[in-house]
């Protein structure tokens, strides 16, 4: 007589009790769908692979906290991996801002030292003015504008990855752009 196939919830609870075989089965079931989700959120296969690995390490460590009365195993896992992906996007955003800042400084120095063309100096100045204006925006509006326009994320992806309603994302981006326009025109 064959044993009935275990549910994801059963496997997750067994993994929480240290059952490595149950964890392997859970990995085999969930990894493809979770990887697809991460790749969609991060737009980078390598980053998605890293987050998938980190997420399964955390899933193994936190499996004992899973409560089947509160959620399905896959839903619980999605939330855990979603938080990992958001953390990664924040880390990448900080790194990108540092690189942008260094490039801006380098461009500004190169333009002032070489003064090769007036256009380069004007472009660097415009870049500084725009960055200064962006820094004047409220943090949430600035972050949403950076996700939408600097990272190229859609409003829907931003909404899902940050757990903010889609209407709120659109409204804050619109308000931020209007405020940015006013700041660039010299308004208050």
PDB file of C-alpha atoms in Angstrom:
ATOM      1  CA  UNK A   1       0.000   0.000   0.000  1.00  0.00           C
ATOM      2  CA  UNK A   2       1.409   3.410  -0.995  1.00  0.00           C
ATOM      3  CA  UNK A   3       1.460   6.422   1.266  1.00  0.00           C
ATOM      4  CA  UNK A   4      -0.662   9.422   0.276  1.00  0.00           C
ATOM      5  CA  UNK A   5       1.323  12.391  -1.034  1.00  0.00           C
ATOM      6  CA  UNK A   6       2.063  14.954   1.637  1.00  0.00           C
ATOM      7  CA  UNK A   7       0.711  18.492   1.275  1.00  0.00           C
ATOM      8  CA  UNK A   8       2.972  21.523   1.225  1.00  0.00           C
ATOM      9  CA  UNK A   9       1.724  22.315   4.712  1.00  0.00           C
ATOM     10  CA  UNK A  10       2.713  18.842   5.967  1.00  0.00           C
ATOM     11  CA  UNK A  11       6.143  19.148   4.365  1.00  0.00           C
ATOM     12  CA  UNK A  12       6.710  22.613   5.830  1.00  0.00           C
ATOM     13  CA  UNK A  13       5.747  21.445   9.315  1.00  0.00           C
ATOM     14  CA  UNK A  14       8.067  18.444   9.004  1.00  0.00           C
ATOM     15  CA  UNK A  15      10.875  20.719   7.813  1.00  0.00           C
ATOM     16  CA  UNK A  16      10.197  22.818  10.895  1.00  0.00           C
ATOM     17  CA  UNK A  17      10.922  19.744  12.984  1.00  0.00           C
ATOM     18  CA  UNK A  18      14.256  19.254  11.181  1.00  0.00           C
ATOM     19  CA  UNK A  19      13.171  16.764   8.462  1.00  0.00           C
ATOM     20  CA  UNK A  20      15.673  17.460   5.661  1.00  0.00           C
ATOM     21  CA  UNK A  21      13.908  15.111   3.225  1.00  0.00           C
ATOM     22  CA  UNK A  22      10.638  17.021   3.660  1.00  0.00           C
ATOM     23  CA  UNK A  23      12.536  20.260   3.046  1.00  0.00           C
ATOM     24  CA  UNK A  24      14.011  18.829  -0.183  1.00  0.00           C
ATOM     25  CA  UNK A  25      10.547  17.873  -1.412  1.00  0.00           C
ATOM     26  CA  UNK A  26       9.231  21.310  -0.497  1.00  0.00           C
ATOM     27  CA  UNK A  27      12.120  22.912  -2.369  1.00  0.00           C
ATOM     28  CA  UNK A  28      11.408  20.823  -5.461  1.00  0.00           C
ATOM     29  CA  UNK A  29       7.744  21.873  -5.392  1.00  0.00           C
ATOM     30  CA  UNK A  30       8.126  25.556  -4.619  1.00  0.00           C
ATOM     31  CA  UNK A  31      11.443  26.654  -6.119  1.00  0.00           C
ATOM     32  CA  UNK A  32      10.298  27.020  -9.759  1.00  0.00           C
ATOM     33  CA  UNK A  33       7.283  29.190  -8.886  1.00  0.00           C
ATOM     34  CA  UNK A  34       9.203  31.260  -6.334  1.00  0.00           C
ATOM     35  CA  UNK A  35      12.074  31.766  -8.766  1.00  0.00           C
ATOM     36  CA  UNK A  36       9.622  33.037 -11.394  1.00  0.00           C
ATOM     37  CA  UNK A  37       8.187  35.501  -8.899  1.00  0.00           C
ATOM     38  CA  UNK A  38      11.642  36.724  -7.842  1.00  0.00           C
ATOM     39  CA  UNK A  39      12.812  37.104 -11.426  1.00  0.00           C
ATOM     40  CA  UNK A  40       9.711  39.181 -12.158  1.00  0.00           C
ATOM     41  CA  UNK A  41      10.308  41.400  -9.113  1.00  0.00           C
ATOM     42  CA  UNK A  42      14.058  41.870  -9.526  1.00  0.00           C
ATOM     43  CA  UNK A  43      14.408  41.869 -13.332  1.00  0.00           C
ATOM     44  CA  UNK A  44      17.714  40.069 -12.926  1.00  0.00           C
ATOM     45  CA  UNK A  45      18.121  36.309 -13.056  1.00  0.00           C
ATOM     46  CA  UNK A  46      21.330  36.276 -11.016  1.00  0.00           C
ATOM     47  CA  UNK A  47      19.828  38.431  -8.261  1.00  0.00           C
ATOM     48  CA  UNK A  48      16.723  36.214  -8.296  1.00  0.00           C
ATOM     49  CA  UNK A  49      18.908  33.115  -7.865  1.00  0.00           C
ATOM     50  CA  UNK A  50      20.703  34.710  -4.904  1.00  0.00           C
ATOM     51  CA  UNK A  51      17.458  35.728  -3.235  1.00  0.00           C
ATOM     52  CA  UNK A  52      15.993  32.262  -3.879  1.00  0.00           C
ATOM     53  CA  UNK A  53      18.936  30.655  -2.105  1.00  0.00           C
ATOM     54  CA  UNK A  54      18.818  33.125   0.800  1.00  0.00           C
ATOM     55  CA  UNK A  55      15.058  32.690   1.022  1.00  0.00           C
ATOM     56  CA  UNK A  56      15.254  28.911   1.309  1.00  0.00           C
ATOM     57  CA  UNK A  57      17.897  29.201   4.011  1.00  0.00           C
ATOM     58  CA  UNK A  58      15.528  31.472   5.910  1.00  0.00           C
ATOM     59  CA  UNK A  59      12.582  29.169   5.193  1.00  0.00           C
ATOM     60  CA  UNK A  60      14.518  26.261   6.723  1.00  0.00           C
ATOM     61  CA  UNK A  61      15.408  28.352   9.772  1.00  0.00           C
ATOM     62  CA  UNK A  62      11.869  29.678  10.264  1.00  0.00           C
ATOM     63  CA  UNK A  63       9.798  26.662   9.189  1.00  0.00           C
ATOM     64  CA  UNK A  64       8.936  25.875  12.798  1.00  0.00           C
ATOM     65  CA  UNK A  65       7.081  29.214  12.985  1.00  0.00           C
ATOM     66  CA  UNK A  66       4.675  28.205  10.197  1.00  0.00           C
ATOM     67  CA  UNK A  67       1.045  27.922  11.357  1.00  0.00           C
ATOM     68  CA  UNK A  68      -1.212  26.052   8.907  1.00  0.00           C
ATOM     69  CA  UNK A  69      -4.277  27.589  10.562  1.00  0.00           C
ATOM     70  CA  UNK A  70      -3.158  31.083   9.518  1.00  0.00           C
ATOM     71  CA  UNK A  71      -2.096  30.526   5.899  1.00  0.00           C
ATOM     72  CA  UNK A  72      -1.219  28.055   3.189  1.00  0.00           C
ATOM     73  CA  UNK A  73       2.410  26.972   3.016  1.00  0.00           C
ATOM     74  CA  UNK A  74       2.991  28.554  -0.387  1.00  0.00           C
ATOM     75  CA  UNK A  75       1.414  31.854   0.694  1.00  0.00           C
ATOM     76  CA  UNK A  76       3.626  31.892   3.785  1.00  0.00           C
ATOM     77  CA  UNK A  77       6.698  31.172   1.647  1.00  0.00           C
ATOM     78  CA  UNK A  78       5.765  33.876  -0.887  1.00  0.00           C
ATOM     79  CA  UNK A  79       5.615  36.483   1.879  1.00  0.00           C
ATOM     80  CA  UNK A  80       9.004  35.404   3.214  1.00  0.00           C
ATOM     81  CA  UNK A  81      10.590  35.517  -0.269  1.00  0.00           C
ATOM     82  CA  UNK A  82       8.835  38.794  -1.126  1.00  0.00           C
ATOM     83  CA  UNK A  83      10.402  40.435   1.931  1.00  0.00           C
ATOM     84  CA  UNK A  84      13.804  39.062   0.893  1.00  0.00           C
ATOM     85  CA  UNK A  85      13.346  40.523  -2.616  1.00  0.00           C
ATOM     86  CA  UNK A  86      12.322  43.914  -1.233  1.00  0.00           C
ATOM     87  CA  UNK A  87      15.410  43.923   1.000  1.00  0.00           C
ATOM     88  CA  UNK A  88      17.543  43.128  -2.054  1.00  0.00           C
ATOM     89  CA  UNK A  89      15.911  45.920  -4.090  1.00  0.00           C
ATOM     90  CA  UNK A  90      16.607  48.387  -1.276  1.00  0.00           C
ATOM     91  CA  UNK A  91      20.220  47.246  -1.076  1.00  0.00           C
ATOM     92  CA  UNK A  92      20.616  47.531  -4.851  1.00  0.00           C
ATOM     93  CA  UNK A  93      19.016  50.970  -4.748  1.00  0.00           C
ATOM     94  CA  UNK A  94      21.521  52.169  -2.147  1.00  0.00           C
ATOM     95  CA  UNK A  95      24.382  50.760  -4.194  1.00  0.00           C
ATOM     96  CA  UNK A  96      23.060  52.382  -7.388  1.00  0.00           C
ATOM     97  CA  UNK A  97      22.706  55.744  -5.651  1.00  0.00           C
ATOM     98  CA  UNK A  98      26.313  55.533  -4.446  1.00  0.00           C
ATOM     99  CA  UNK A  99      27.503  54.679  -7.953  1.00  0.00           C
ATOM    100  CA  UNK A 100      25.382  57.502  -9.422  1.00  0.00           C
ATOM    101  CA  UNK A 101      26.813  59.915  -6.874  1.00  0.00           C
ATOM    102  CA  UNK A 102      30.385  58.857  -7.635  1.00  0.00           C
ATOM    103  CA  UNK A 103      29.741  59.126 -11.369  1.00  0.00           C
ATOM    104  CA  UNK A 104      28.203  62.555 -10.899  1.00  0.00           C
ATOM    105  CA  UNK A 105      31.238  63.741  -8.923  1.00  0.00           C
ATOM    106  CA  UNK A 106      33.589  62.267 -11.499  1.00  0.00           C
ATOM    107  CA  UNK A 107      31.650  63.891 -14.343  1.00  0.00           C
ATOM    108  CA  UNK A 108      31.578  67.230 -12.571  1.00  0.00           C
ATOM    109  CA  UNK A 109      35.316  67.120 -11.848  1.00  0.00           C
ATOM    110  CA  UNK A 110      36.148  66.006 -15.369  1.00  0.00           C
ATOM    111  CA  UNK A 111      33.972  68.743 -16.835  1.00  0.00           C
ATOM    112  CA  UNK A 112      35.523  71.452 -14.685  1.00  0.00           C
ATOM    113  CA  UNK A 113      39.096  70.246 -15.215  1.00  0.00           C
ATOM    114  CA  UNK A 114      38.885  69.629 -18.932  1.00  0.00           C
ATOM    115  CA  UNK A 115      36.084  72.048 -19.793  1.00  0.00           C
ATOM    116  CA  UNK A 116      35.822  70.182 -23.072  1.00  0.00           C
ATOM    117  CA  UNK A 117      32.424  71.541 -23.953  1.00  0.00           C
ATOM    118  CA  UNK A 118      29.848  73.823 -22.451  1.00  0.00           C
ATOM    119  CA  UNK A 119      27.222  71.110 -22.994  1.00  0.00           C
ATOM    120  CA  UNK A 120      28.953  68.681 -20.621  1.00  0.00           C
ATOM    121  CA  UNK A 121      29.162  71.275 -17.871  1.00  0.00           C
ATOM    122  CA  UNK A 122      25.522  72.253 -18.374  1.00  0.00           C
ATOM    123  CA  UNK A 123      24.451  68.589 -18.336  1.00  0.00           C
ATOM    124  CA  UNK A 124      26.331  68.012 -15.084  1.00  0.00           C
ATOM    125  CA  UNK A 125      24.751  71.114 -13.561  1.00  0.00           C
ATOM    126  CA  UNK A 126      21.284  70.012 -14.676  1.00  0.00           C
ATOM    127  CA  UNK A 127      21.965  66.606 -13.152  1.00  0.00           C
ATOM    128  CA  UNK A 128      22.941  68.196  -9.846  1.00  0.00           C
ATOM    129  CA  UNK A 129      19.870  70.444  -9.887  1.00  0.00           C
ATOM    130  CA  UNK A 130      17.596  67.461 -10.564  1.00  0.00           C
ATOM    131  CA  UNK A 131      19.256  65.395  -7.817  1.00  0.00           C
ATOM    132  CA  UNK A 132      18.936  68.266  -5.355  1.00  0.00           C
ATOM    133  CA  UNK A 133      15.265  68.663  -6.286  1.00  0.00           C
ATOM    134  CA  UNK A 134      14.718  64.906  -5.885  1.00  0.00           C
ATOM    135  CA  UNK A 135      16.267  65.088  -2.427  1.00  0.00           C
ATOM    136  CA  UNK A 136      13.711  67.762  -1.490  1.00  0.00           C
ATOM    137  CA  UNK A 137      10.817  65.360  -2.106  1.00  0.00           C
ATOM    138  CA  UNK A 138       9.325  63.318   0.727  1.00  0.00           C
ATOM    139  CA  UNK A 139      11.151  59.998   1.056  1.00  0.00           C
ATOM    140  CA  UNK A 140       8.244  57.838  -0.169  1.00  0.00           C
ATOM    141  CA  UNK A 141       7.651  59.961  -3.276  1.00  0.00           C
ATOM    142  CA  UNK A 142      11.372  60.045  -4.094  1.00  0.00           C
ATOM    143  CA  UNK A 143      11.663  56.265  -3.672  1.00  0.00           C
ATOM    144  CA  UNK A 144       8.653  55.579  -5.894  1.00  0.00           C
ATOM    145  CA  UNK A 145       9.932  57.948  -8.606  1.00  0.00           C
ATOM    146  CA  UNK A 146      13.347  56.263  -8.490  1.00  0.00           C
ATOM    147  CA  UNK A 147      11.752  52.816  -8.821  1.00  0.00           C
ATOM    148  CA  UNK A 148       9.554  53.947 -11.721  1.00  0.00           C
ATOM    149  CA  UNK A 149      11.940  56.121 -13.700  1.00  0.00           C
ATOM    150  CA  UNK A 150      15.472  55.138 -12.717  1.00  0.00           C
ATOM    151  CA  UNK A 151      14.904  51.398 -12.346  1.00  0.00           C
ATOM    152  CA  UNK A 152      12.119  51.176 -14.926  1.00  0.00           C
ATOM    153  CA  UNK A 153       9.718  49.242 -12.689  1.00  0.00           C
ATOM    154  CA  UNK A 154       6.023  49.339 -13.537  1.00  0.00           C
ATOM    155  CA  UNK A 155       3.531  50.774 -11.066  1.00  0.00           C
ATOM    156  CA  UNK A 156       2.066  47.297 -10.642  1.00  0.00           C
ATOM    157  CA  UNK A 157       5.435  45.716  -9.793  1.00  0.00           C
ATOM    158  CA  UNK A 158       6.235  48.540  -7.366  1.00  0.00           C
ATOM    159  CA  UNK A 159       2.851  48.055  -5.697  1.00  0.00           C
ATOM    160  CA  UNK A 160       3.325  44.307  -5.297  1.00  0.00           C
ATOM    161  CA  UNK A 161       6.936  44.425  -4.188  1.00  0.00           C
ATOM    162  CA  UNK A 162       6.449  47.144  -1.574  1.00  0.00           C
ATOM    163  CA  UNK A 163       3.000  46.004  -0.462  1.00  0.00           C
ATOM    164  CA  UNK A 164       1.453  49.407  -1.227  1.00  0.00           C
ATOM    165  CA  UNK A 165      -1.928  49.731  -2.974  1.00  0.00           C
ATOM    166  CA  UNK A 166      -1.583  50.470  -6.691  1.00  0.00           C
ATOM    167  CA  UNK A 167      -3.612  53.687  -6.404  1.00  0.00           C
ATOM    168  CA  UNK A 168      -1.324  54.946  -3.643  1.00  0.00           C
ATOM    169  CA  UNK A 169       1.745  54.228  -5.787  1.00  0.00           C
ATOM    170  CA  UNK A 170       0.267  56.146  -8.751  1.00  0.00           C
ATOM    171  CA  UNK A 171      -0.898  59.047  -6.590  1.00  0.00           C
ATOM    172  CA  UNK A 172       2.454  59.427  -4.827  1.00  0.00           C
ATOM    173  CA  UNK A 173       4.387  59.281  -8.104  1.00  0.00           C
ATOM    174  CA  UNK A 174       2.079  61.903  -9.624  1.00  0.00           C
ATOM    175  CA  UNK A 175       2.356  64.175  -6.573  1.00  0.00           C
ATOM    176  CA  UNK A 176       6.119  63.729  -6.531  1.00  0.00           C
ATOM    177  CA  UNK A 177       6.419  64.621 -10.224  1.00  0.00           C
ATOM    178  CA  UNK A 178       4.273  67.719  -9.761  1.00  0.00           C
ATOM    179  CA  UNK A 179       6.364  68.775  -6.750  1.00  0.00           C
ATOM    180  CA  UNK A 180       9.558  68.046  -8.697  1.00  0.00           C
ATOM    181  CA  UNK A 181       8.299  70.231 -11.558  1.00  0.00           C
ATOM    182  CA  UNK A 182       7.602  73.073  -9.127  1.00  0.00           C
ATOM    183  CA  UNK A 183      11.027  72.718  -7.511  1.00  0.00           C
ATOM    184  CA  UNK A 184      12.787  72.750 -10.880  1.00  0.00           C
ATOM    185  CA  UNK A 185      10.860  75.879 -11.898  1.00  0.00           C
ATOM    186  CA  UNK A 186      12.048  77.515  -8.700  1.00  0.00           C
ATOM    187  CA  UNK A 187       8.707  77.318  -6.896  1.00  0.00           C
ATOM    188  CA  UNK A 188       8.234  76.525  -3.242  1.00  0.00           C
TER     189      UNK A 188
END
